[in-house]
PDB file of C-alpha atoms in Angstrom:
ATOM      1  CA  MET A   7       0.000   0.000   0.000  1.00  0.00           C
ATOM      2  CA  ALA A   8       1.067   3.600  -0.505  1.00  0.00           C
ATOM      3  CA  THR A   9       2.546   5.446   2.410  1.00  0.00           C
ATOM      4  CA  ALA A  10       0.454   7.900   4.455  1.00  0.00           C
ATOM      5  CA  GLU A  11       2.541  10.910   3.462  1.00  0.00           C
ATOM      6  CA  ASN A  12       1.662  10.233  -0.183  1.00  0.00           C
ATOM      7  CA  ALA A  13      -2.092  10.355   0.492  1.00  0.00           C
ATOM      8  CA  VAL A  14      -2.324  14.099   1.099  1.00  0.00           C
ATOM      9  CA  ALA A  15      -3.339  15.352  -2.345  1.00  0.00           C
ATOM     10  CA  SER A  16      -4.304  14.422  -5.855  1.00  0.00           C
ATOM     11  CA  PRO A  17      -1.443  14.256  -8.333  1.00  0.00           C
ATOM     12  CA  ALA A  18      -0.908  17.547 -10.208  1.00  0.00           C
ATOM     13  CA  GLY A  19      -3.509  17.897 -12.974  1.00  0.00           C
ATOM     14  CA  TRP A  20      -5.745  15.144 -11.544  1.00  0.00           C
ATOM     15  CA  SER A  21      -8.688  15.224  -9.148  1.00  0.00           C
ATOM     16  CA  LEU A  22     -10.638  12.839  -6.966  1.00  0.00           C
ATOM     17  CA  ALA A  23     -14.309  12.570  -7.925  1.00  0.00           C
ATOM     18  CA  GLY A  24     -17.056   9.953  -8.154  1.00  0.00           C
ATOM     19  CA  SER A  25     -20.358   9.213  -6.455  1.00  0.00           C
ATOM     20  CA  GLU A  26     -18.692   8.939  -2.997  1.00  0.00           C
ATOM     21  CA  PRO A  27     -15.213  10.531  -3.222  1.00  0.00           C
ATOM     22  CA  GLU A  28     -14.933  10.800   0.580  1.00  0.00           C
ATOM     23  CA  ALA A  29     -14.595   7.006   0.734  1.00  0.00           C
ATOM     24  CA  TYR A  30     -11.364   7.098  -1.301  1.00  0.00           C
ATOM     25  CA  ALA A  31      -7.807   8.382  -1.090  1.00  0.00           C
ATOM     26  CA  VAL A  32      -5.569   9.329  -4.005  1.00  0.00           C
ATOM     27  CA  GLY A  33      -1.955  10.305  -4.253  1.00  0.00           C
ATOM     28  CA  VAL A  34       1.443   9.566  -5.692  1.00  0.00           C
ATOM     29  CA  ASP A  35       3.350   6.411  -4.732  1.00  0.00           C
ATOM     30  CA  SER A  36       7.130   6.317  -5.254  1.00  0.00           C
ATOM     31  CA  LYS A  37       7.458   2.701  -4.057  1.00  0.00           C
ATOM     32  CA  ILE A  38       4.826   0.949  -6.178  1.00  0.00           C
ATOM     33  CA  LYS A  39       5.338   2.066  -9.773  1.00  0.00           C
ATOM     34  CA  ARG A  40       5.738   0.565 -13.211  1.00  0.00           C
ATOM     35  CA  SER A  41       8.338   3.024 -14.515  1.00  0.00           C
ATOM     36  CA  GLY A  42       9.692   6.470 -13.808  1.00  0.00           C
ATOM     37  CA  LYS A  43       9.701   7.991 -10.336  1.00  0.00           C
ATOM     38  CA  SER A  44       6.147   7.195  -9.251  1.00  0.00           C
ATOM     39  CA  ALA A  45       2.628   6.028 -10.047  1.00  0.00           C
ATOM     40  CA  ALA A  46      -0.720   7.410  -8.912  1.00  0.00           C
ATOM     41  CA  PHE A  47      -2.978   5.420  -6.617  1.00  0.00           C
ATOM     42  CA  LEU A  48      -6.688   5.272  -5.854  1.00  0.00           C
ATOM     43  CA  ARG A  49      -7.825   3.245  -2.853  1.00  0.00           C
ATOM     44  CA  SER A  50     -10.831   2.892  -0.623  1.00  0.00           C
ATOM     45  CA  VAL A  51     -10.500   4.146   2.960  1.00  0.00           C
ATOM     46  CA  ARG A  52     -13.921   2.806   3.925  1.00  0.00           C
ATOM     47  CA  ASP A  53     -16.640   0.733   2.292  1.00  0.00           C
ATOM     48  CA  PRO A  54     -18.650   3.099   0.058  1.00  0.00           C
ATOM     49  CA  GLY A  55     -21.513   0.644  -0.424  1.00  0.00           C
ATOM     50  CA  ASP A  56     -22.661   0.760  -4.046  1.00  0.00           C
ATOM     51  CA  ASP A  57     -20.657   3.901  -4.819  1.00  0.00           C
ATOM     52  CA  PHE A  58     -17.344   4.553  -6.565  1.00  0.00           C
ATOM     53  CA  GLY A  59     -14.372   6.880  -6.667  1.00  0.00           C
ATOM     54  CA  THR A  60     -12.358   8.064  -9.622  1.00  0.00           C
ATOM     55  CA  LEU A  61      -9.002   9.710 -10.253  1.00  0.00           C
ATOM     56  CA  MET A  62      -9.652  11.872 -13.290  1.00  0.00           C
ATOM     57  CA  GLN A  63      -9.024  14.932 -15.379  1.00  0.00           C
ATOM     58  CA  SER A  64     -10.870  16.835 -18.094  1.00  0.00           C
ATOM     59  CA  ILE A  65      -9.432  18.562 -21.153  1.00  0.00           C
ATOM     60  CA  SER A  66     -10.746  20.599 -24.059  1.00  0.00           C
ATOM     61  CA  ALA A  67     -11.707  18.520 -27.097  1.00  0.00           C
ATOM     62  CA  ASN A  68     -10.436  21.196 -29.513  1.00  0.00           C
ATOM     63  CA  GLU A  69      -7.317  19.346 -30.722  1.00  0.00           C
ATOM     64  CA  LEU A  70      -8.999  15.926 -30.904  1.00  0.00           C
ATOM     65  CA  ARG A  71     -12.344  16.703 -32.585  1.00  0.00           C
ATOM     66  CA  GLY A  72     -13.117  14.375 -35.462  1.00  0.00           C
ATOM     67  CA  LYS A  73     -10.464  11.868 -34.366  1.00  0.00           C
ATOM     68  CA  ARG A  74     -10.521   8.428 -32.806  1.00  0.00           C
ATOM     69  CA  VAL A  75      -8.731   8.591 -29.449  1.00  0.00           C
ATOM     70  CA  ARG A  76      -7.224   5.899 -27.234  1.00  0.00           C
ATOM     71  CA  LEU A  77      -6.719   6.199 -23.496  1.00  0.00           C
ATOM     72  CA  GLN A  78      -4.089   3.649 -22.581  1.00  0.00           C
ATOM     73  CA  ALA A  79      -2.517   2.993 -19.186  1.00  0.00           C
ATOM     74  CA  TRP A  80      -0.886   0.367 -17.022  1.00  0.00           C
ATOM     75  CA  VAL A  81      -2.925  -0.602 -13.952  1.00  0.00           C
ATOM     76  CA  LYS A  82      -2.061  -2.735 -10.913  1.00  0.00           C
ATOM     77  CA  SER A  83      -4.859  -3.805  -8.564  1.00  0.00           C
ATOM     78  CA  GLU A  84      -5.055  -5.201  -5.046  1.00  0.00           C
ATOM     79  CA  ASN A  85      -8.124  -6.746  -3.407  1.00  0.00           C
ATOM     80  CA  VAL A  86     -10.644  -5.050  -5.699  1.00  0.00           C
ATOM     81  CA  LYS A  87     -13.963  -6.337  -4.324  1.00  0.00           C
ATOM     82  CA  GLY A  88     -16.276  -4.614  -6.802  1.00  0.00           C
ATOM     83  CA  TRP A  89     -14.554  -3.716 -10.044  1.00  0.00           C
ATOM     84  CA  ALA A  90     -12.175  -1.161 -11.513  1.00  0.00           C
ATOM     85  CA  GLY A  91     -11.308   0.153 -14.950  1.00  0.00           C
ATOM     86  CA  LEU A  92     -10.141   2.969 -17.129  1.00  0.00           C
ATOM     87  CA  TRP A  93     -12.855   5.301 -18.365  1.00  0.00           C
ATOM     88  CA  MET A  94     -13.278   8.073 -20.905  1.00  0.00           C
ATOM     89  CA  ARG A  95     -16.236  10.322 -21.709  1.00  0.00           C
ATOM     90  CA  VAL A  96     -16.647  12.735 -24.629  1.00  0.00           C
ATOM     91  CA  ASP A  97     -19.077  15.560 -23.869  1.00  0.00           C
ATOM     92  CA  GLY A  98     -20.731  18.090 -26.137  1.00  0.00           C
ATOM     93  CA  ARG A  99     -22.464  21.334 -25.345  1.00  0.00           C
ATOM     94  CA  HIS A 100     -24.313  21.470 -22.000  1.00  0.00           C
ATOM     95  CA  SER A 101     -22.406  18.337 -20.835  1.00  0.00           C
ATOM     96  CA  ASN A 102     -24.339  16.139 -23.272  1.00  0.00           C
ATOM     97  CA  THR A 103     -22.481  12.791 -23.355  1.00  0.00           C
ATOM     98  CA  LEU A 104     -21.500  11.895 -26.933  1.00  0.00           C
ATOM     99  CA  ALA A 105     -19.375   8.794 -26.210  1.00  0.00           C
ATOM    100  CA  PHE A 106     -18.522   6.816 -23.073  1.00  0.00           C
ATOM    101  CA  ASP A 107     -16.715   3.670 -21.937  1.00  0.00           C
ATOM    102  CA  ASN A 108     -15.774   2.650 -18.396  1.00  0.00           C
ATOM    103  CA  MET A 109     -14.708  -0.970 -18.979  1.00  0.00           C
ATOM    104  CA  SER A 110     -17.793  -2.221 -17.116  1.00  0.00           C
ATOM    105  CA  ASP A 111     -18.058  -4.996 -19.715  1.00  0.00           C
ATOM    106  CA  ARG A 112     -14.392  -6.015 -19.142  1.00  0.00           C
ATOM    107  CA  PRO A 113     -13.738  -5.116 -15.485  1.00  0.00           C
ATOM    108  CA  ILE A 114     -10.566  -5.364 -13.432  1.00  0.00           C
ATOM    109  CA  LYS A 115     -11.243  -7.486 -10.330  1.00  0.00           C
ATOM    110  CA  GLY A 116      -9.184  -8.920  -7.490  1.00  0.00           C
ATOM    111  CA  THR A 117      -5.397  -8.634  -7.344  1.00  0.00           C
ATOM    112  CA  ASN A 118      -3.421  -8.253 -10.578  1.00  0.00           C
ATOM    113  CA  ASP A 119       0.119  -7.246 -11.482  1.00  0.00           C
ATOM    114  CA  TRP A 120       0.768  -4.395 -13.928  1.00  0.00           C
ATOM    115  CA  THR A 121      -1.435  -4.904 -16.983  1.00  0.00           C
ATOM    116  CA  GLN A 122      -2.009  -2.541 -19.890  1.00  0.00           C
ATOM    117  CA  TYR A 123      -5.627  -1.559 -20.598  1.00  0.00           C
ATOM    118  CA  HIS A 124      -7.221   0.786 -23.097  1.00  0.00           C
ATOM    119  CA  VAL A 125     -10.422   2.602 -23.989  1.00  0.00           C
ATOM    120  CA  VAL A 126     -11.030   3.873 -27.545  1.00  0.00           C
ATOM    121  CA  LEU A 127     -13.704   6.425 -28.500  1.00  0.00           C
ATOM    122  CA  ASP A 128     -14.545   8.678 -31.420  1.00  0.00           C
ATOM    123  CA  VAL A 129     -14.447  12.387 -30.607  1.00  0.00           C
ATOM    124  CA  ASP A 130     -17.428  13.890 -32.404  1.00  0.00           C
ATOM    125  CA  SER A 131     -17.059  17.200 -34.256  1.00  0.00           C
ATOM    126  CA  ALA A 132     -19.495  18.692 -31.684  1.00  0.00           C
ATOM    127  CA  ALA A 133     -17.332  17.622 -28.719  1.00  0.00           C
ATOM    128  CA  GLU A 134     -16.447  20.273 -26.132  1.00  0.00           C
ATOM    129  CA  SER A 135     -14.502  18.232 -23.557  1.00  0.00           C
ATOM    130  CA  ILE A 136     -12.933  14.869 -22.857  1.00  0.00           C
ATOM    131  CA  SER A 137     -12.824  13.479 -19.327  1.00  0.00           C
ATOM    132  CA  PHE A 138     -10.830  10.380 -18.444  1.00  0.00           C
ATOM    133  CA  GLY A 139      -9.205   8.457 -15.651  1.00  0.00           C
ATOM    134  CA  THR A 140      -9.522   5.322 -13.606  1.00  0.00           C
ATOM    135  CA  LEU A 141     -12.349   4.251 -11.328  1.00  0.00           C
ATOM    136  CA  LEU A 142     -12.731   1.963  -8.352  1.00  0.00           C
ATOM    137  CA  ASP A 143     -16.156   0.592  -7.497  1.00  0.00           C
ATOM    138  CA  ARG A 144     -16.461  -0.433  -3.842  1.00  0.00           C
ATOM    139  CA  THR A 145     -13.254  -1.451  -2.038  1.00  0.00           C
ATOM    140  CA  GLY A 146      -9.634  -2.185  -2.896  1.00  0.00           C
ATOM    141  CA  SER A 147      -6.598  -0.371  -4.250  1.00  0.00           C
ATOM    142  CA  LEU A 148      -5.226   0.361  -7.668  1.00  0.00           C
ATOM    143  CA  TRP A 149      -2.198   2.080  -9.131  1.00  0.00           C
ATOM    144  CA  ILE A 150      -2.020   3.685 -12.562  1.00  0.00           C
ATOM    145  CA  ASP A 151       1.127   4.552 -14.519  1.00  0.00           C
ATOM    146  CA  ASP A 152       2.322   5.429 -18.020  1.00  0.00           C
ATOM    147  CA  VAL A 153      -0.964   6.993 -19.125  1.00  0.00           C
ATOM    148  CA  GLU A 154      -1.306   7.999 -22.780  1.00  0.00           C
ATOM    149  CA  LEU A 155      -4.144   9.818 -24.521  1.00  0.00           C
ATOM    150  CA  SER A 156      -3.573   9.949 -28.262  1.00  0.00           C
ATOM    151  CA  PRO A 157      -5.265   9.756 -31.661  1.00  0.00           C
ATOM    152  CA  VAL A 158      -5.310   6.357 -33.367  1.00  0.00           C
ATOM    153  CA  PRO A 159      -6.288   5.304 -36.899  1.00  0.00           C
ATOM    154  CA  THR A 160      -9.952   4.482 -37.534  1.00  0.00           C
ATOM    155  CA  THR A 161      -8.840   0.890 -38.159  1.00  0.00           C
ATOM    156  CA  VAL A 162      -8.490   0.581 -34.361  1.00  0.00           C
ATOM    157  CA  PRO A 163     -11.951  -0.489 -33.130  1.00  0.00           C
ATOM    158  CA  THR A 164     -13.786   1.592 -30.541  1.00  0.00           C
ATOM    159  CA  THR A 165     -14.571   0.032 -27.168  1.00  0.00           C
ATOM    160  CA  GLU A 166     -17.770   1.992 -26.557  1.00  0.00           C
ATOM    161  CA  VAL A 167     -20.768  -0.174 -25.762  1.00  0.00           C
ATOM    162  CA  SER A 168     -23.586   1.039 -27.975  1.00  0.00           C
ATOM    163  CA  LEU A 169     -26.937   1.483 -26.287  1.00  0.00           C
ATOM    164  CA  ALA A 170     -28.569   0.584 -29.597  1.00  0.00           C
ATOM    165  CA  ARG A 171     -27.271  -2.977 -29.188  1.00  0.00           C
ATOM    166  CA  THR A 172     -28.866  -3.387 -25.770  1.00  0.00           C
ATOM    167  CA  LEU A 173     -32.148  -1.515 -26.240  1.00  0.00           C
ATOM    168  CA  PRO A 174     -35.264  -3.227 -27.585  1.00  0.00           C
ATOM    169  CA  GLN A 175     -36.283  -2.231 -31.115  1.00  0.00           C
ATOM    170  CA  ARG A 176     -39.893  -1.495 -30.127  1.00  0.00           C
ATOM    171  CA  PRO A 177     -41.801  -0.585 -26.951  1.00  0.00           C
ATOM    172  CA  VAL A 178     -42.530  -3.563 -24.689  1.00  0.00           C
ATOM    173  CA  ASN A 179     -45.627  -4.432 -22.619  1.00  0.00           C
ATOM    174  CA  LEU A 180     -47.337  -1.053 -23.012  1.00  0.00           C
ATOM    175  CA  GLY A 181     -50.639  -2.462 -21.721  1.00  0.00           C
ATOM    176  CA  PHE A 182     -48.928  -4.115 -18.707  1.00  0.00           C
ATOM    177  CA  ASP A 183     -50.588  -7.443 -19.614  1.00  0.00           C
ATOM    178  CA  ASP A 184     -47.410  -9.504 -19.557  1.00  0.00           C
TER     179      ASP A 184
END
């Protein structure tokens, strides 16, 4: 686990957020790292119930509009009881979500050594911002290192789960007879 003196603040440029951020600690760990001087960590400090915490940042979409973008990072996990993952969200005007993936369909669980993960989304021409990071649902610890956010060719498939694939094609049981 990261040392207590490392748990005082979010890494520069990053912030702690989520549905229950008070249940989590973030910081920089110089002992557990994949490369360089340090890695960032996100860990539960108490059981948040059904809530989650995230270490994240948001940027302008100006330079990435009309491009396919990959968020790639190395993640190490310890005792993740719910699930964890990388996530990225592309928002348009008025925070309208245009694209989203949080790895919920390919979650990180349990204890795992450094593994590279990625999320790939298209940045619509109407995009205003891109938010990204890592999330931890429920309890455990994770470390993230060597993060990259960069354009990729359109031959790289997106990871976004389309709602159109999971929604019924027509209304169901409108008379409540079933």
